[in-house]
mmCIF file of C-alpha atoms in Angstrom:
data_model
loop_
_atom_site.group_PDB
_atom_site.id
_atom_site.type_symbol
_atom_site.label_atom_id
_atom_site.label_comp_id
_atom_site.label_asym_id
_atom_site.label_seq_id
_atom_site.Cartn_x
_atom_site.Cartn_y
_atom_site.Cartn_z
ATOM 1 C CA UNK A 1412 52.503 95.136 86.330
ATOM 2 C CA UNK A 1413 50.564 97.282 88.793
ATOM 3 C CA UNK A 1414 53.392 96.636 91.375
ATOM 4 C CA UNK A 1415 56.509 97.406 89.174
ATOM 5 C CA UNK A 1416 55.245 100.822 88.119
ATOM 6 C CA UNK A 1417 54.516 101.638 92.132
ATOM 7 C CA UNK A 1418 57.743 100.730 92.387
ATOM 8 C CA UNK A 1419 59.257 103.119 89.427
ATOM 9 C CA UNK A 1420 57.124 105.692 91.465
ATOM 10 C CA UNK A 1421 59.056 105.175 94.335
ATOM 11 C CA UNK A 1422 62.132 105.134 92.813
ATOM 12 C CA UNK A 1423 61.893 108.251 90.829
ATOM 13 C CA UNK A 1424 60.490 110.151 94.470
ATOM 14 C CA UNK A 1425 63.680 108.535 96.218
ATOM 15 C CA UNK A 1426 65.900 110.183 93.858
ATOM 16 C CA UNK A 1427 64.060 113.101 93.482
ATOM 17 C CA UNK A 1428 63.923 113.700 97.888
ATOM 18 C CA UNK A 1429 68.064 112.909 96.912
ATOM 19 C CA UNK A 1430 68.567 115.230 94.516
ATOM 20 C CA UNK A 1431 66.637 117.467 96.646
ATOM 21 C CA UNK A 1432 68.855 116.978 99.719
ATOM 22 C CA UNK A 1433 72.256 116.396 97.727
ATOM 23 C CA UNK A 1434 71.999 120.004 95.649
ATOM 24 C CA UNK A 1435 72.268 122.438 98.037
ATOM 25 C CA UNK A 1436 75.007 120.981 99.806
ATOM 26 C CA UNK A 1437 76.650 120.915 96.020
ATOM 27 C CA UNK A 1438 76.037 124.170 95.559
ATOM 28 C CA UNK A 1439 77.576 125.588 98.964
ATOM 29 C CA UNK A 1440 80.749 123.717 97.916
ATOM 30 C CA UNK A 1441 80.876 124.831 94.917
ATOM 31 C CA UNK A 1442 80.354 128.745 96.043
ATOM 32 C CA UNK A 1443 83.031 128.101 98.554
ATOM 33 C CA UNK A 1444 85.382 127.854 95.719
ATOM 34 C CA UNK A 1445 84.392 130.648 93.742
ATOM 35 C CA UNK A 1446 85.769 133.775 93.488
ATOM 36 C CA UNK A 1447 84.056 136.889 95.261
ATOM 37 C CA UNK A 1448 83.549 139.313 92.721
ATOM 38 C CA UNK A 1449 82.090 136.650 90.997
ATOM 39 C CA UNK A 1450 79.533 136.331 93.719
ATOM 40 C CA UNK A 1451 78.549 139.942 93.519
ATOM 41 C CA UNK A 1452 78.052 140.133 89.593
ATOM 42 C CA UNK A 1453 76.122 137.518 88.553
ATOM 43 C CA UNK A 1454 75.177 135.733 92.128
ATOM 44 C CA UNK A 1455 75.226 132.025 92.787
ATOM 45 C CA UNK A 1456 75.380 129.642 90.134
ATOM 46 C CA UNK A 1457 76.742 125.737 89.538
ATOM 47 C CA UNK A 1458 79.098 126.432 87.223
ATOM 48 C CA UNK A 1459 81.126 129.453 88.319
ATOM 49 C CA UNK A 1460 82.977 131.787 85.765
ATOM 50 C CA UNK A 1461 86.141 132.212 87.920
ATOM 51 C CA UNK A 1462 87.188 129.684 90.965
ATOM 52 C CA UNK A 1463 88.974 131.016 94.199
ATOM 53 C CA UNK A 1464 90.540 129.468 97.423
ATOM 54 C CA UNK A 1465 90.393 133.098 98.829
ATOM 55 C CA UNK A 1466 88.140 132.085 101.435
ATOM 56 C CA UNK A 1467 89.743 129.137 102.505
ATOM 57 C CA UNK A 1468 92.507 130.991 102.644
ATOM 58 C CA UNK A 1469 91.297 133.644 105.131
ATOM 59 C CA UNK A 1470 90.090 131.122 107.657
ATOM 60 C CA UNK A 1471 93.183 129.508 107.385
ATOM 61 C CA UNK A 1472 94.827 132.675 108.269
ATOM 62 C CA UNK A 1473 94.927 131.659 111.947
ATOM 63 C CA UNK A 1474 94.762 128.178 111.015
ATOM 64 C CA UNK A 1475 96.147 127.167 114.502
ATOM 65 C CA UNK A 1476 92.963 128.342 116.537
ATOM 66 C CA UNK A 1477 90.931 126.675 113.849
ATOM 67 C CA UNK A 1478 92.835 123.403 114.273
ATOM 68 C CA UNK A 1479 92.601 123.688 117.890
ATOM 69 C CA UNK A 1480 88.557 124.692 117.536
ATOM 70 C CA UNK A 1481 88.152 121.563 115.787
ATOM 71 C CA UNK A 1482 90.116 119.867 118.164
ATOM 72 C CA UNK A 1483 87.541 120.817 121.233
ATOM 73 C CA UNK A 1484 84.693 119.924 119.633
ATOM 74 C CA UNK A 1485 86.009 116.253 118.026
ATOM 75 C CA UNK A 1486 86.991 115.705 121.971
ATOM 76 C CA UNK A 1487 83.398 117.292 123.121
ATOM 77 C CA UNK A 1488 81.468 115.051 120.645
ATOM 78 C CA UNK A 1489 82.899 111.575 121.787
ATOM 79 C CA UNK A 1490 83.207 112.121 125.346
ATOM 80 C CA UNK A 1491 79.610 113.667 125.367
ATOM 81 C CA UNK A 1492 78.306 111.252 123.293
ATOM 82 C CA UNK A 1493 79.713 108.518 125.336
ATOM 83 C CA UNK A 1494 78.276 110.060 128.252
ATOM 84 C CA UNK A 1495 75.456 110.591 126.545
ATOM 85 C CA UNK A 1496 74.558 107.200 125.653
ATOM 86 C CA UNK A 1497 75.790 105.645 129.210
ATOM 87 C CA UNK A 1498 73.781 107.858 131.396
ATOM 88 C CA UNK A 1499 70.281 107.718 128.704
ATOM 89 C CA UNK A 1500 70.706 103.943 128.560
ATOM 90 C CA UNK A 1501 71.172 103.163 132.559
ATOM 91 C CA UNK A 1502 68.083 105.407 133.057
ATOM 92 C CA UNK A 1503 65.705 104.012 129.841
ATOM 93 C CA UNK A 1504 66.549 100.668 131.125
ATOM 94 C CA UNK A 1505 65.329 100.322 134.666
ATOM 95 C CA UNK A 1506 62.534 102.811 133.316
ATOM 96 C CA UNK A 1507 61.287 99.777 130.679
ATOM 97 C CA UNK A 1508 61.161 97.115 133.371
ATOM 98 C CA UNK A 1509 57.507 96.913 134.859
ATOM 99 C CA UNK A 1510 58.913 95.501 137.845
ATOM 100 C CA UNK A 1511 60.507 98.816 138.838
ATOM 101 C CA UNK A 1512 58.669 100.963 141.773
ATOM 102 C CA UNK A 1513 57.007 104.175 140.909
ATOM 103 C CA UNK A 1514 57.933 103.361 137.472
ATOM 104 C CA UNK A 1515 55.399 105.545 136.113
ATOM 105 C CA UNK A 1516 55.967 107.996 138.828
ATOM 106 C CA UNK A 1517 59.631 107.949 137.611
ATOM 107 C CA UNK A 1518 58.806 108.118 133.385
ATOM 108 C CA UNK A 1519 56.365 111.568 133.910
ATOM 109 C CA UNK A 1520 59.179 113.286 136.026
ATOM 110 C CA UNK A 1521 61.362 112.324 132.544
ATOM 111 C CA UNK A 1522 58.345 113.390 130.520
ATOM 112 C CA UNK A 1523 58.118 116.944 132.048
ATOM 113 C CA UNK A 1524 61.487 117.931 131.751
ATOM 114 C CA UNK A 1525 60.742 117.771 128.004
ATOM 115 C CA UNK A 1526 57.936 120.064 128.543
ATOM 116 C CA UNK A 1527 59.141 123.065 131.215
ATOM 117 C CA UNK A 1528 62.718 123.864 132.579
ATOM 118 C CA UNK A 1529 63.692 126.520 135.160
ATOM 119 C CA UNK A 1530 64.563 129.120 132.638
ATOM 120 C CA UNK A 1531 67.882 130.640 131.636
ATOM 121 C CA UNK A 1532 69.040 132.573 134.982
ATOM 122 C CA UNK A 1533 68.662 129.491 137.007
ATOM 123 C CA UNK A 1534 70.037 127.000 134.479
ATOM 124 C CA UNK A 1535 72.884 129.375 134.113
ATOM 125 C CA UNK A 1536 73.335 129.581 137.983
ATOM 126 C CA UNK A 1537 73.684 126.070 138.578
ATOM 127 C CA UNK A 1538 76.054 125.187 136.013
ATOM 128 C CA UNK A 1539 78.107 128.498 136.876
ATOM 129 C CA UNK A 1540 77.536 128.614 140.647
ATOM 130 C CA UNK A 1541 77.185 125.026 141.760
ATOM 131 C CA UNK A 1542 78.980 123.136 139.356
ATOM 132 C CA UNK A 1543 81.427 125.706 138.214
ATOM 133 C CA UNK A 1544 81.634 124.447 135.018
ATOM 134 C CA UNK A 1545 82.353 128.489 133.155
ATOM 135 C CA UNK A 1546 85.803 128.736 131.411
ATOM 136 C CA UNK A 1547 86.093 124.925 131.167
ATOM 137 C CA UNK A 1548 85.730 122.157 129.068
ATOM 138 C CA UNK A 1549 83.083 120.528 130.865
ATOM 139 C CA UNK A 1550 80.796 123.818 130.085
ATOM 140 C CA UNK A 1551 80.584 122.270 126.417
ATOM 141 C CA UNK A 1552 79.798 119.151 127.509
ATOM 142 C CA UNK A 1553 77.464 118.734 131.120
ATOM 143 C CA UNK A 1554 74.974 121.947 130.304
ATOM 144 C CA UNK A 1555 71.626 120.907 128.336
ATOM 145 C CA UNK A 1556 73.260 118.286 125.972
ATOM 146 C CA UNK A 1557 74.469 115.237 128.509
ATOM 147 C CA UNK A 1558 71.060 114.078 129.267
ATOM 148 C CA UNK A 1559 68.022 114.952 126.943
ATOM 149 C CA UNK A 1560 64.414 113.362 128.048
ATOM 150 C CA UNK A 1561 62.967 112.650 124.842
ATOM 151 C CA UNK A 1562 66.094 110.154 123.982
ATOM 152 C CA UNK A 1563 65.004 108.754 126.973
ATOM 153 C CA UNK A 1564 62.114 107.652 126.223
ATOM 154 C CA UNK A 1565 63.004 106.797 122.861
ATOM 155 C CA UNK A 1566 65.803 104.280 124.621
ATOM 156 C CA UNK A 1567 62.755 103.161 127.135
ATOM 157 C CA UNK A 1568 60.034 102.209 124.672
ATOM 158 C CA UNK A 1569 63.164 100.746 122.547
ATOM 159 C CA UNK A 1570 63.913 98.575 125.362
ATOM 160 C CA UNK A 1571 60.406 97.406 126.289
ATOM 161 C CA UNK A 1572 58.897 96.758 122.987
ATOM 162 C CA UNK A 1573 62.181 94.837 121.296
ATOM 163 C CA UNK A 1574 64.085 93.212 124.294
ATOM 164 C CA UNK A 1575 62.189 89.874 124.977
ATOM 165 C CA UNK A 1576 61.432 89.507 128.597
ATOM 166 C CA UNK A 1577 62.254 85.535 128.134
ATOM 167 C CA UNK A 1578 66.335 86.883 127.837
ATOM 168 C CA UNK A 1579 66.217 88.406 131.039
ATOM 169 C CA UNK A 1580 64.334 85.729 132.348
ATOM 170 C CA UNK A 1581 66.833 83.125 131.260
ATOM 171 C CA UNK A 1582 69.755 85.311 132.644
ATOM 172 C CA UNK A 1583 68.270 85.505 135.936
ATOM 173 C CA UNK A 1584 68.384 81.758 136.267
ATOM 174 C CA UNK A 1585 71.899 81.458 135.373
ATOM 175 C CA UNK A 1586 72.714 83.728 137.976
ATOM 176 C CA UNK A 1587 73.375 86.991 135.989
ATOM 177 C CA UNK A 1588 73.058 90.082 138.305
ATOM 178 C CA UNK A 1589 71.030 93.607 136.492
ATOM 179 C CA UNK A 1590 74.809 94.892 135.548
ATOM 180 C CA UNK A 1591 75.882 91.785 134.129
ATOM 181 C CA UNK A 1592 72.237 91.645 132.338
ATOM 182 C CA UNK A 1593 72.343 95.030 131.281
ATOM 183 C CA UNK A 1594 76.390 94.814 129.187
ATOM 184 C CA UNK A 1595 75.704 91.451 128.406
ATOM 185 C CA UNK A 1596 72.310 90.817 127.036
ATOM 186 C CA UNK A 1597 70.933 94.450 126.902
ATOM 187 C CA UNK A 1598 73.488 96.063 125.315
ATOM 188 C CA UNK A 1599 74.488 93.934 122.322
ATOM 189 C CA UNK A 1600 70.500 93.743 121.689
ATOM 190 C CA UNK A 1601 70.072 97.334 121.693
ATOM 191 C CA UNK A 1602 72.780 98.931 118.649
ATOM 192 C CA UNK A 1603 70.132 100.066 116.657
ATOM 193 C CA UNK A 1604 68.596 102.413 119.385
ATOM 194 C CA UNK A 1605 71.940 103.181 120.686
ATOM 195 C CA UNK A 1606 73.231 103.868 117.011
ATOM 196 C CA UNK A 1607 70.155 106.012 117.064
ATOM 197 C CA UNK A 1608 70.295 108.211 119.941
ATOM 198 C CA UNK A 1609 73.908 108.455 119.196
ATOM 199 C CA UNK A 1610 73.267 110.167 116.206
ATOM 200 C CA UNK A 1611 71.533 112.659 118.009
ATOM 201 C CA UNK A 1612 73.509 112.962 120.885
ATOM 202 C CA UNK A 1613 76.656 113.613 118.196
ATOM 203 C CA UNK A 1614 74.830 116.225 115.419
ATOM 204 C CA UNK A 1615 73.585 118.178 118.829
ATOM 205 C CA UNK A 1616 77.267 118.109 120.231
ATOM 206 C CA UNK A 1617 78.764 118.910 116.984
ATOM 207 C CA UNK A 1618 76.174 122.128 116.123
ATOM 208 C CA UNK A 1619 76.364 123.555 119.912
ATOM 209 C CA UNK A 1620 77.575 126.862 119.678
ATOM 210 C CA UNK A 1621 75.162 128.340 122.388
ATOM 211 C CA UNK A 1622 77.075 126.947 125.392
ATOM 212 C CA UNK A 1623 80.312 128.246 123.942
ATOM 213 C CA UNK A 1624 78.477 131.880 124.022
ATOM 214 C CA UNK A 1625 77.181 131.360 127.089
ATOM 215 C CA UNK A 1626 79.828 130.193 129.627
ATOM 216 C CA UNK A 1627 82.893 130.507 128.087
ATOM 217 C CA UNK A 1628 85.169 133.764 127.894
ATOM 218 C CA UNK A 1629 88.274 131.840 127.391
ATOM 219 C CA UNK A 1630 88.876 131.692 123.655
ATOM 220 C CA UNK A 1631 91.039 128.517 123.686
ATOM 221 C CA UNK A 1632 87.825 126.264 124.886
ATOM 222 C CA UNK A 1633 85.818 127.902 121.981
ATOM 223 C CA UNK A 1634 83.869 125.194 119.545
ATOM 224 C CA UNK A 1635 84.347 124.886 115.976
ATOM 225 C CA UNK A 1636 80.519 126.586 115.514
ATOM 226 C CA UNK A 1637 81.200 129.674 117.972
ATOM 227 C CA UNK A 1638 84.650 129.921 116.588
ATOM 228 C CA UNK A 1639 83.048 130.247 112.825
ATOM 229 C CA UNK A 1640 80.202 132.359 113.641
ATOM 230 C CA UNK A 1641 82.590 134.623 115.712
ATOM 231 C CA UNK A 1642 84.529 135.252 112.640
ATOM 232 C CA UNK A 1643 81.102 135.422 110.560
ATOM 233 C CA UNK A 1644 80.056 137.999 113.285
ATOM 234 C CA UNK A 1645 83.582 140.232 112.748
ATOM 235 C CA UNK A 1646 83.615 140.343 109.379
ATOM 236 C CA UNK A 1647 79.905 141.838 109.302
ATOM 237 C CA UNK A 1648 80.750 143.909 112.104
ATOM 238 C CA UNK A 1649 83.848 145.793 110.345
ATOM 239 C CA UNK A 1650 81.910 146.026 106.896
ATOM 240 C CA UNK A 1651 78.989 148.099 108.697
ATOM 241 C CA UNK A 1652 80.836 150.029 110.990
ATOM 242 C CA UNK A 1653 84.341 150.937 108.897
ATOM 243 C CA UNK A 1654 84.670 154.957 108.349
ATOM 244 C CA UNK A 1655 87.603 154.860 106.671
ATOM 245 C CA UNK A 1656 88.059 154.807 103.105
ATOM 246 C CA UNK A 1657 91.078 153.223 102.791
ATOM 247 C CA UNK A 1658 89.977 150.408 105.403
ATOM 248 C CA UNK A 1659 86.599 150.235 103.539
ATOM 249 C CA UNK A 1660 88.122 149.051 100.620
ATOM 250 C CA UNK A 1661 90.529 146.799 102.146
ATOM 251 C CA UNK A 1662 86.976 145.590 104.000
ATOM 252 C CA UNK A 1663 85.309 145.480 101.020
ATOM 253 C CA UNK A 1664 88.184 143.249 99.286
ATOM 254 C CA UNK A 1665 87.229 139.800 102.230
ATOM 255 C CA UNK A 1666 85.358 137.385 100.548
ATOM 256 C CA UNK A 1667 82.247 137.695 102.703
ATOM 257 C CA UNK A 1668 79.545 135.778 100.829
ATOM 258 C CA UNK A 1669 82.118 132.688 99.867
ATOM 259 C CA UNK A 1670 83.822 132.733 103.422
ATOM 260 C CA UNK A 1671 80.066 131.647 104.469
ATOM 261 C CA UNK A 1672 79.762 129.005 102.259
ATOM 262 C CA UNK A 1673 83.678 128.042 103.365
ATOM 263 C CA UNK A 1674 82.597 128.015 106.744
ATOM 264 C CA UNK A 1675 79.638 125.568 105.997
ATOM 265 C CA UNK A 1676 81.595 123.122 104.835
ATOM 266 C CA UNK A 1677 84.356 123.353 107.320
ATOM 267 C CA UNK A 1678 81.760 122.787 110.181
ATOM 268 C CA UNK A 1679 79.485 119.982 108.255
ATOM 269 C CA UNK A 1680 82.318 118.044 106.622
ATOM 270 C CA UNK A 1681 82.930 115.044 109.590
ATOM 271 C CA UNK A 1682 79.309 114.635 110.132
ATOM 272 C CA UNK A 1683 78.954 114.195 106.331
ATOM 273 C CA UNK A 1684 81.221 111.579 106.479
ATOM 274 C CA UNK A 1685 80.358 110.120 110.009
ATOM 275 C CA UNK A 1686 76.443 109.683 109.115
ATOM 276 C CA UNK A 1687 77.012 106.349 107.034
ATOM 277 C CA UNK A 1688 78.392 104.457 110.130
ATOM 278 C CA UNK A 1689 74.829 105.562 112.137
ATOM 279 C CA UNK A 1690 72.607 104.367 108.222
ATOM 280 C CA UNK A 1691 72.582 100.831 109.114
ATOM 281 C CA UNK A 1692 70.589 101.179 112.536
ATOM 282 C CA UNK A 1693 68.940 104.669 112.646
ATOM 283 C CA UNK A 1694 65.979 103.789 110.896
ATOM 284 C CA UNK A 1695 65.459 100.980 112.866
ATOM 285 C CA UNK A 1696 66.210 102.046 115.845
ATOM 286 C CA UNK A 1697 64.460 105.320 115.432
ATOM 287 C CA UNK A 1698 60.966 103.471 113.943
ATOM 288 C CA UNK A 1699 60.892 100.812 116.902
ATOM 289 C CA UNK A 1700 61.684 103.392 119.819
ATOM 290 C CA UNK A 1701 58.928 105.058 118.433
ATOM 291 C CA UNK A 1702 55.749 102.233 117.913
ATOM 292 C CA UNK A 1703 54.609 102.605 121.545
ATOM 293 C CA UNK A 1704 54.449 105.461 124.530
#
């Protein structure tokens, strides 16, 4: 009896955390749709008096170089994520096998790079000046996002608490060399950590605006997020700074507080709908990588 109502308890919290999570993003959806002036008189509400596709319609106004936003950062977010995963995986690996020299030597330098970094004129000089990554599509994808140490050592732990050391074993007798090993046994072994850091690896590729701002003056290399906050960033910026009357009440006429709300769903939708592939392994994957140091 005791046990059942825990689990009620549990249930009701569960859907409660839900709702909790699942409102909001209702609500912006619903704003998104409604109409401006509507906004302005009696704020936001769940059931709007008047709906409007106004603000859909204004980012659609240049719907090419929204198309072609969205097109940058769908090809940034696989090939970075894929790059992601193969350079974090061939460095966890070797890092989780105790047989490895200066092993621990190897793990702190990870560790510290989670700690300090060179700062932002250096970091900006190598990626500008030795790699010459500005004004190209690689400045989306190598800078700050490629390789992150605490996936690292989420991967590493993963791989040395879960993997046992009996399959390697077994695969060194048959004759299996470490690359064979690693795709073969490693790999298939591993989804739920890879699933994992994946996810991270994708949300972090997806959100990145700052490397847009920072090395790229070309607009057709823009992301999605710098391309939306851009047009956040005008329409603020002619609102505060229009003298004219005539212009201040064509100003006055965007639909500034919806277009917001427009833009949030534009720029969360495919992660929305991506997240249920990751489900199945992220807790997993996230609560092993995480049992030792």
């Amino acid at each position: 009896m005791e046990t059942t109502k825990t689990h009620w308890l549990l249930h009701v919290l569960f859907w409660g955390i839900a709702c909790a999570a699942i409102l909001p993003l209702l609500l912006v959806l619903i704003v998104s749709f409604t109409d401006e002036q509507t906004i302005l008189l009696h704020g936001y509400s769940f059931w709007p008096e008047k709906f409007s596709l106004e603000a859909y319609k204004y980012l659609m106004y240049d719907s090419a170089t929204i198309f072609r936003a969205y097109g940058i950062t769908i090809l940034v977010t696989l090939v970075g994520t894929l790059g992601s995963l193969l350079i974090t995986s061939t460095l966890a690996y070797p890092l989780s096998r105790a047989d490895l020299p200066c092993r621990k030597g190897f793990a702190f330098f990870v560790f510290f790079t989670i700690l300090f970094n060179g700062g932002l004129v250096p970091w900006y000089l190598v990626f500008t000046q030795l790699l010459d990554v500005k004004d190209t599509i690689w400045a989306l994808i190598v800078p700050g996002l490629l390789l992150n140490g605490f996936n690292v050592l989420i991967m590493r732990t993963f791989f040395a608490n879960s993997i046992p050391a009996a399959v390697i074993e077994s695969a060194y007798m048959d004759g299996a060399g470490e690359l064979r090993i690693f795709a073969g046994f490693i790999v298939p072994l591993s989804k739920p950590v890879f699933a994992t850091i994946g996810l991270f690896s994708t949300l972090a590729y997806w959100n990145d605006w700052y490397n847009s701002m920072i090395f790229l003056s070309d607009s057709k290399y823009y992301s999605l997020q710098y391309l939306l906050n851009k047009i956040l960033l005008n329409i603020q910026f002619l609102s505060q700074n229009t003298q004219n009357n005539n212009a201040s009440a064509i100003i006055g006429m965007l639909p500034q507080e919806t277009v917001r709300m427009a833009m949030a769903i534009i720029g969360v939708g495919p992660i929305v709908f991506a997240y249920p592939f990751f489900q199945k392994y992220f807790i997993k994957g996230l609560t092993i990588g995480a049992v030792k140091g």
